[in-house]
PDB file of C-alpha atoms in Angstrom:
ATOM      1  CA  UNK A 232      -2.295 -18.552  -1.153  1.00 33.00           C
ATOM      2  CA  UNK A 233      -1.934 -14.784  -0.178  1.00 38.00           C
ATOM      3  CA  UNK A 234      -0.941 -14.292   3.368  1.00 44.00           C
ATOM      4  CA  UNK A 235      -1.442 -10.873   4.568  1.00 54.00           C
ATOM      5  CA  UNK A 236       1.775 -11.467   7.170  1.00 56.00           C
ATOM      6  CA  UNK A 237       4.366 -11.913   4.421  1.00 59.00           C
ATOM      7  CA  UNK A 238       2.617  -8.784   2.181  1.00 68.00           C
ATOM      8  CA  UNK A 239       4.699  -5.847   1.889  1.00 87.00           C
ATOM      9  CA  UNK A 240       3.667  -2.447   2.542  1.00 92.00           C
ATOM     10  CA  UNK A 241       3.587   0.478   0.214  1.00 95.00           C
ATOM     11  CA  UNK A 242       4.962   3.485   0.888  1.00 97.00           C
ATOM     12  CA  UNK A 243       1.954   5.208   0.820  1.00 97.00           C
ATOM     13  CA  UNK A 244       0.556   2.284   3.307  1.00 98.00           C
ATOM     14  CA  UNK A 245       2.978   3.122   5.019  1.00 97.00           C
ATOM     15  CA  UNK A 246       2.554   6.879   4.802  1.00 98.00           C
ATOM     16  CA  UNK A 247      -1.179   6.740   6.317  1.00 98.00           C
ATOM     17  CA  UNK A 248      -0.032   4.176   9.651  1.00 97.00           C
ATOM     18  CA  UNK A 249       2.317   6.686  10.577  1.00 98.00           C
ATOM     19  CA  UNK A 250       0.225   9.758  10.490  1.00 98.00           C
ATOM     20  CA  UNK A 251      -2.906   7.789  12.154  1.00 97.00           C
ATOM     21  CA  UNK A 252      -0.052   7.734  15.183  1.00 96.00           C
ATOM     22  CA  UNK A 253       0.874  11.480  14.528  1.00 97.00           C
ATOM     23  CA  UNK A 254      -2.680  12.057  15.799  1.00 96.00           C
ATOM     24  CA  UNK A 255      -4.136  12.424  12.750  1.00 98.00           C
ATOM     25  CA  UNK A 256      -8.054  10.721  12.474  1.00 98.00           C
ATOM     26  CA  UNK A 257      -8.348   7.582  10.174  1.00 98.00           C
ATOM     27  CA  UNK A 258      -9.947   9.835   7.277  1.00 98.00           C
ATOM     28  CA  UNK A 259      -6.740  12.023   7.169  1.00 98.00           C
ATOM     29  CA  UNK A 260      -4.368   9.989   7.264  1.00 98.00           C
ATOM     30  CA  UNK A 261      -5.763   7.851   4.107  1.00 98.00           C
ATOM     31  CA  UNK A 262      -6.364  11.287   2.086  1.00 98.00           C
ATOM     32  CA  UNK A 263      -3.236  12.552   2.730  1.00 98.00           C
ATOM     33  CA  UNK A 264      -0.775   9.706   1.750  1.00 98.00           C
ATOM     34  CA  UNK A 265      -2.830   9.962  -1.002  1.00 98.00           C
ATOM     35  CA  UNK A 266      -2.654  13.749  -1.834  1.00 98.00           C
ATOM     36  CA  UNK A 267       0.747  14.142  -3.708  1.00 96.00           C
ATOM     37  CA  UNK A 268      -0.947  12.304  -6.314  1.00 96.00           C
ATOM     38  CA  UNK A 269      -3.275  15.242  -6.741  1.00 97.00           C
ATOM     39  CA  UNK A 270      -0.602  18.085  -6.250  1.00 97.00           C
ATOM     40  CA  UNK A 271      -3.111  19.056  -3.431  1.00 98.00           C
ATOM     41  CA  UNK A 272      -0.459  20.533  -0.143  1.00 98.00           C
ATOM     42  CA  UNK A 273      -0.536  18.630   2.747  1.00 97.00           C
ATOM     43  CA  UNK A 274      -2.316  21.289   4.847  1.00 98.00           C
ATOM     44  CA  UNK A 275      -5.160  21.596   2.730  1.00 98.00           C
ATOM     45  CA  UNK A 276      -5.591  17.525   2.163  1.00 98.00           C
ATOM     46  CA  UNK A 277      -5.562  17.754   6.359  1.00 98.00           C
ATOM     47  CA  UNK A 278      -8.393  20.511   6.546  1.00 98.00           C
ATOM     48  CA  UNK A 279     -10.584  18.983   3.517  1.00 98.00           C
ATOM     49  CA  UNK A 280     -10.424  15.457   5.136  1.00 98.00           C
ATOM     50  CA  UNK A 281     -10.360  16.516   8.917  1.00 98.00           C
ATOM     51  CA  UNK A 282     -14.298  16.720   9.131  1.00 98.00           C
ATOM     52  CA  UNK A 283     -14.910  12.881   8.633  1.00 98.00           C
ATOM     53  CA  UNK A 284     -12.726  11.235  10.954  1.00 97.00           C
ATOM     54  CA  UNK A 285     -14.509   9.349  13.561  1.00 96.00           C
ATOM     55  CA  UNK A 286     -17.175   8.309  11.441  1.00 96.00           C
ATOM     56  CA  UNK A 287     -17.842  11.706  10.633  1.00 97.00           C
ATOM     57  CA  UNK A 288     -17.060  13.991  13.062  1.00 96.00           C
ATOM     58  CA  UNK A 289     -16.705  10.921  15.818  1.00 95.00           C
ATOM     59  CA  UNK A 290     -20.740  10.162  15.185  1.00 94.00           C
ATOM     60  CA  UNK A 291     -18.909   6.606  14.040  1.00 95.00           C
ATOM     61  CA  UNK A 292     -21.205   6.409  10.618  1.00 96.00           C
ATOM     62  CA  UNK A 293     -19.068   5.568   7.670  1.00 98.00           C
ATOM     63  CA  UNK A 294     -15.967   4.821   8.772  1.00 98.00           C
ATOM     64  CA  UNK A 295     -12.919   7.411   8.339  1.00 98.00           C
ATOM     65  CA  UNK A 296     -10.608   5.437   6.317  1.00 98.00           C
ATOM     66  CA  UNK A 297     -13.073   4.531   3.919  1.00 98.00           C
ATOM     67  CA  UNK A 298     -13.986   8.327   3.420  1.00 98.00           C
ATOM     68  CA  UNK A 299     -10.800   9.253   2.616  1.00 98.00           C
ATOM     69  CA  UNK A 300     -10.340   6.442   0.303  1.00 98.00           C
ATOM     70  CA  UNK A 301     -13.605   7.739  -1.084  1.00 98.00           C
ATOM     71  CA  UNK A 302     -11.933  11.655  -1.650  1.00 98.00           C
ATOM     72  CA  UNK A 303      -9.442  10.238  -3.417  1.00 98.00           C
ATOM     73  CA  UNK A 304     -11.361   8.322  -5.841  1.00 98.00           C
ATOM     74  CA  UNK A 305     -13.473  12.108  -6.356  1.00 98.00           C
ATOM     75  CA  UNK A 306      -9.957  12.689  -7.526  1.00 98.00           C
ATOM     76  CA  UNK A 307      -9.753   9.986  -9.912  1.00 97.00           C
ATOM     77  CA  UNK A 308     -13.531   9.891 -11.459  1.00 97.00           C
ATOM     78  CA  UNK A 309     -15.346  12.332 -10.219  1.00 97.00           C
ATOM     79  CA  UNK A 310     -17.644  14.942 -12.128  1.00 96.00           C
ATOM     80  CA  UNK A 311     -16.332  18.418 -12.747  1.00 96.00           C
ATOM     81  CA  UNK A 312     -18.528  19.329 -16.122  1.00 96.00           C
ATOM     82  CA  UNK A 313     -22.304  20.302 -15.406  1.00 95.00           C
ATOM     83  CA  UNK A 314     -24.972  17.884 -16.357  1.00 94.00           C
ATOM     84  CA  UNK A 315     -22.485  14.601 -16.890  1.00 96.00           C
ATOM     85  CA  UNK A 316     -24.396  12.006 -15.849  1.00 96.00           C
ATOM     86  CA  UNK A 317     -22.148   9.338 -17.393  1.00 97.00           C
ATOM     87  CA  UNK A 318     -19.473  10.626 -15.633  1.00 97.00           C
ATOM     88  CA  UNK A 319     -21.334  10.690 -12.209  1.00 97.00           C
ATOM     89  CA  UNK A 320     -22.322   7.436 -12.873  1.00 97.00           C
ATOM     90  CA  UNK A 321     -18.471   6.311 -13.104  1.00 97.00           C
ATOM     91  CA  UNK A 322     -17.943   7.911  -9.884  1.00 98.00           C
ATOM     92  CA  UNK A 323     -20.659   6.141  -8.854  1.00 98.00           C
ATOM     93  CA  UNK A 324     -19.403   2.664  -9.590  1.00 98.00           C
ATOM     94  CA  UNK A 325     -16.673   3.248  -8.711  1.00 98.00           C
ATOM     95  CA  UNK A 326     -17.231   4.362  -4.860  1.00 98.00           C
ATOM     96  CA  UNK A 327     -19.585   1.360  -5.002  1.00 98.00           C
ATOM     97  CA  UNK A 328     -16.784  -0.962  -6.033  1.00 98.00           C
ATOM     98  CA  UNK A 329     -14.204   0.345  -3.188  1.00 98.00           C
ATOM     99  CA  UNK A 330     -16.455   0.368  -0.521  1.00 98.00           C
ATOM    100  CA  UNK A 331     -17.860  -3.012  -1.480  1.00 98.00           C
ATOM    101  CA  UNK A 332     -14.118  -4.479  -1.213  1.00 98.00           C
ATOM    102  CA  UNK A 333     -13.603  -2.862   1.834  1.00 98.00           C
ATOM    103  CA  UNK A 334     -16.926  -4.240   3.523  1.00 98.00           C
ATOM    104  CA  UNK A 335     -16.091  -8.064   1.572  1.00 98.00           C
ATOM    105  CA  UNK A 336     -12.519  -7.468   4.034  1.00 98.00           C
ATOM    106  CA  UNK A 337     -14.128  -6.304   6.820  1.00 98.00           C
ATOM    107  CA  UNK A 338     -18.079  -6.908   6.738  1.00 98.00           C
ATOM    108  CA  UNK A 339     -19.069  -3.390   6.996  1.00 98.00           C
ATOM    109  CA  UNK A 340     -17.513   0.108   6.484  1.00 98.00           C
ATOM    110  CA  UNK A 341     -19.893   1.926   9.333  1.00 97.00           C
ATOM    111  CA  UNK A 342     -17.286   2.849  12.144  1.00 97.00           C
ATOM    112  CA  UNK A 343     -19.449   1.789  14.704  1.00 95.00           C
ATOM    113  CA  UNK A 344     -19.587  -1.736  13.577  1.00 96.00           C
ATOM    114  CA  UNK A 345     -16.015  -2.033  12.771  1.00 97.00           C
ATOM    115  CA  UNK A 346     -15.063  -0.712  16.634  1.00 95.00           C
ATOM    116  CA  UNK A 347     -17.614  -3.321  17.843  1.00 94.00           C
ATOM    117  CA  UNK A 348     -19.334  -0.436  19.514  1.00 91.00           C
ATOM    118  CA  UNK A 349     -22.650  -1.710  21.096  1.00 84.00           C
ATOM    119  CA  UNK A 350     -25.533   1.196  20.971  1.00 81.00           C
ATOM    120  CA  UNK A 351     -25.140   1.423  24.612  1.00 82.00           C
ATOM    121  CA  UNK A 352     -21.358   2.531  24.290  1.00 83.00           C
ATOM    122  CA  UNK A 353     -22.108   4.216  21.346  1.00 79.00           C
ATOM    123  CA  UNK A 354     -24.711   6.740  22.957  1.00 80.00           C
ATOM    124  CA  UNK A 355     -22.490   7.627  25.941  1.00 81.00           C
ATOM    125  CA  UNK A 356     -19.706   9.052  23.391  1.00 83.00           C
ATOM    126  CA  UNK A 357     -19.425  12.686  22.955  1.00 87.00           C
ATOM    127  CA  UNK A 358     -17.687  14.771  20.332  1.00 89.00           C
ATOM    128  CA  UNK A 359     -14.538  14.533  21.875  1.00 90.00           C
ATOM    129  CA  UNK A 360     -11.551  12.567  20.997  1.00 89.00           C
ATOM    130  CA  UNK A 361     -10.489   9.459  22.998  1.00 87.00           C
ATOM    131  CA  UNK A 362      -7.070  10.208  24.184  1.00 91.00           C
ATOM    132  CA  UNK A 363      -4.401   8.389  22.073  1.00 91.00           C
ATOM    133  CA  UNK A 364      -2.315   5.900  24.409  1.00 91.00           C
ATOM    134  CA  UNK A 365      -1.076   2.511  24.155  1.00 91.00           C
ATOM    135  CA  UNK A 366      -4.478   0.978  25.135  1.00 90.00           C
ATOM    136  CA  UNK A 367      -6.293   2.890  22.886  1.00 89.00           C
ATOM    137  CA  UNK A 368      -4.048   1.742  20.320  1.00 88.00           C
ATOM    138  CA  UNK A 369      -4.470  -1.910  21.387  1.00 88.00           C
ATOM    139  CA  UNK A 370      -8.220  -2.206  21.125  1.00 87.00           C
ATOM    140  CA  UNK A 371      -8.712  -0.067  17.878  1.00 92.00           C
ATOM    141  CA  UNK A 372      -8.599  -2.001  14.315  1.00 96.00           C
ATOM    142  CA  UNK A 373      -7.848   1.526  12.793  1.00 97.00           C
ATOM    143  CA  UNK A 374      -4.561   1.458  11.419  1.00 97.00           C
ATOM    144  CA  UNK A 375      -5.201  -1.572   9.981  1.00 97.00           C
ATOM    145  CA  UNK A 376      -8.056  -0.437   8.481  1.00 98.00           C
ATOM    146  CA  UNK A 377      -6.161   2.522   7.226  1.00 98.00           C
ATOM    147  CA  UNK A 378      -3.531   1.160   5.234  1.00 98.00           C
ATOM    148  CA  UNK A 379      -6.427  -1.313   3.945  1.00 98.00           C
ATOM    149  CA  UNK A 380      -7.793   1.169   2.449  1.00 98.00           C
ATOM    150  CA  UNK A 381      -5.321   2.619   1.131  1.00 98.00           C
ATOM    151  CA  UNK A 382      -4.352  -0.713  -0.564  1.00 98.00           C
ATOM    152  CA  UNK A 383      -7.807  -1.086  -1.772  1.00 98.00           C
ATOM    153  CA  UNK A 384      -7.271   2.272  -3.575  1.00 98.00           C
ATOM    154  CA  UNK A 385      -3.623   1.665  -5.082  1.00 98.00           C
ATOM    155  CA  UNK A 386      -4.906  -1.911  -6.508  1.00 97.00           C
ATOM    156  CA  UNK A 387      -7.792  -0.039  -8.307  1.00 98.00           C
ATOM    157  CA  UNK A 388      -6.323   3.013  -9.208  1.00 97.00           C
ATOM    158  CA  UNK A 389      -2.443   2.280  -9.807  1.00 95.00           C
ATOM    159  CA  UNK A 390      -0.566   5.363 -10.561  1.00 88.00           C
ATOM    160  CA  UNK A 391       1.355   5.538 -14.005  1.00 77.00           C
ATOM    161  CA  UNK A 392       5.218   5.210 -13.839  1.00 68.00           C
ATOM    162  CA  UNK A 393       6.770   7.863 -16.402  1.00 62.00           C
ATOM    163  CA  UNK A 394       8.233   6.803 -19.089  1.00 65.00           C
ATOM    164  CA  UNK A 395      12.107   7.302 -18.879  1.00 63.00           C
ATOM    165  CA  UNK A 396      13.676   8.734 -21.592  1.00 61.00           C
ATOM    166  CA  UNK A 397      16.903   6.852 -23.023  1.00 57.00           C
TER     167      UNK A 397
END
C-alpha cells in the first residue's frame, strides 16, 4: 500500500516547499521548480506566475498551486499554431486530467475550499497578503498542496533522461 510518509521527495518537490517559505505565493513556487524544464529564467517564471497566487490575486478561486501546475502543462501541450483545434483539445484533456487528480487528492482545487474558508471569512479578506509566521504556516495546507502538485505534474509529464553516449 502507498504511504505518503515513507514517499520520497523530488527535487523539484522539493524545489517548490522551499520557495513557498521564501515568500513566494503557492502559484510561483510550483511554476518555477518547474521552469528549467522550459529554459524560461527564474525571474520571468516569478513575474508570469506571480498574478495567480492566492487564488488569483488572493480572491481564493482556483487555487495557486494548481495554476501553476496548469502553466506548466501550457508548456507541455499547449497550442502555438492558429486554428489547431486538435491540439487545443489535448491541452484541454490534459488540464482536465491534472486538475481532476488534484481535486480526487484533495476534493476541490478552489482555494477557498481547500483553506476551509467560510464565506464569512472569506468576504472580510482584502488584497493583501497574510503575514508569513509560524502560525500562518501551521494552519495553511499550502505547501503540501504545492509539492502535490508538482508530483501530480512529474507523474504525468516525466521528463526524458538523455541518452549517454558510451
Amino acid at each position: 500500500m502507498y504511504n505518503e510518509d515513507t514517499r520520497v521527495m523530488s527535487v523539484r518537490e522539493a524545489e517548490a516547499e522551499k520557495l513557498f517559505y521564501e515568500g513566494y505565493n503557492c502559484a510561483q513556487a510550483v511554476f518555477v521548480a518547474l521552469a528549467d524544464r522550459y529554459g524560461i529564467e527564474h525571474e520571468l517564471a516569478l513575474r508570469l506566475s506571480a498574478s495567480f497566487g492566492g487564488g488569483m490575486g488572493r480572491m481564493r478561486e482556483v487555487c495557486g498551486a494548481v495554476s501553476g501546475m496548469l502553466m506548466a502543462v501550457g508548456m507541455e501541450t499547449g497550442q502555438v499554431k492558429e486554428k489547431d483545434p486538435q491540439q487545443k483539445a489535448r491541452n484541454y484533456q490534459a488540464v482536465q486530467k491534472l486538475a481532476g487528480q488534484f481535486r480526487g487528492q484533495n476534493g476541490s482545487i478552489i482555494c477557498k475550499e481547500l483553506l476551509g474558508l467560510t464565506d464569512k471569512e472569506k468576504q472580510a479578506e482584502t488584497h493583501v497578503p497574510a503575514e508569513r509566521t509560524q502560525e500562518y504556516y501551521k494552519k495553511r495546507p499550502c505547501p503540501e498542496l504545492i509539492k502535490m502538485a508538482v508530483r501530480i505534474f512529474e507523474e504525468n509529464f516525466p521528463e526524458e533522461i538523455p541518452e549517454q553516449e558510451e
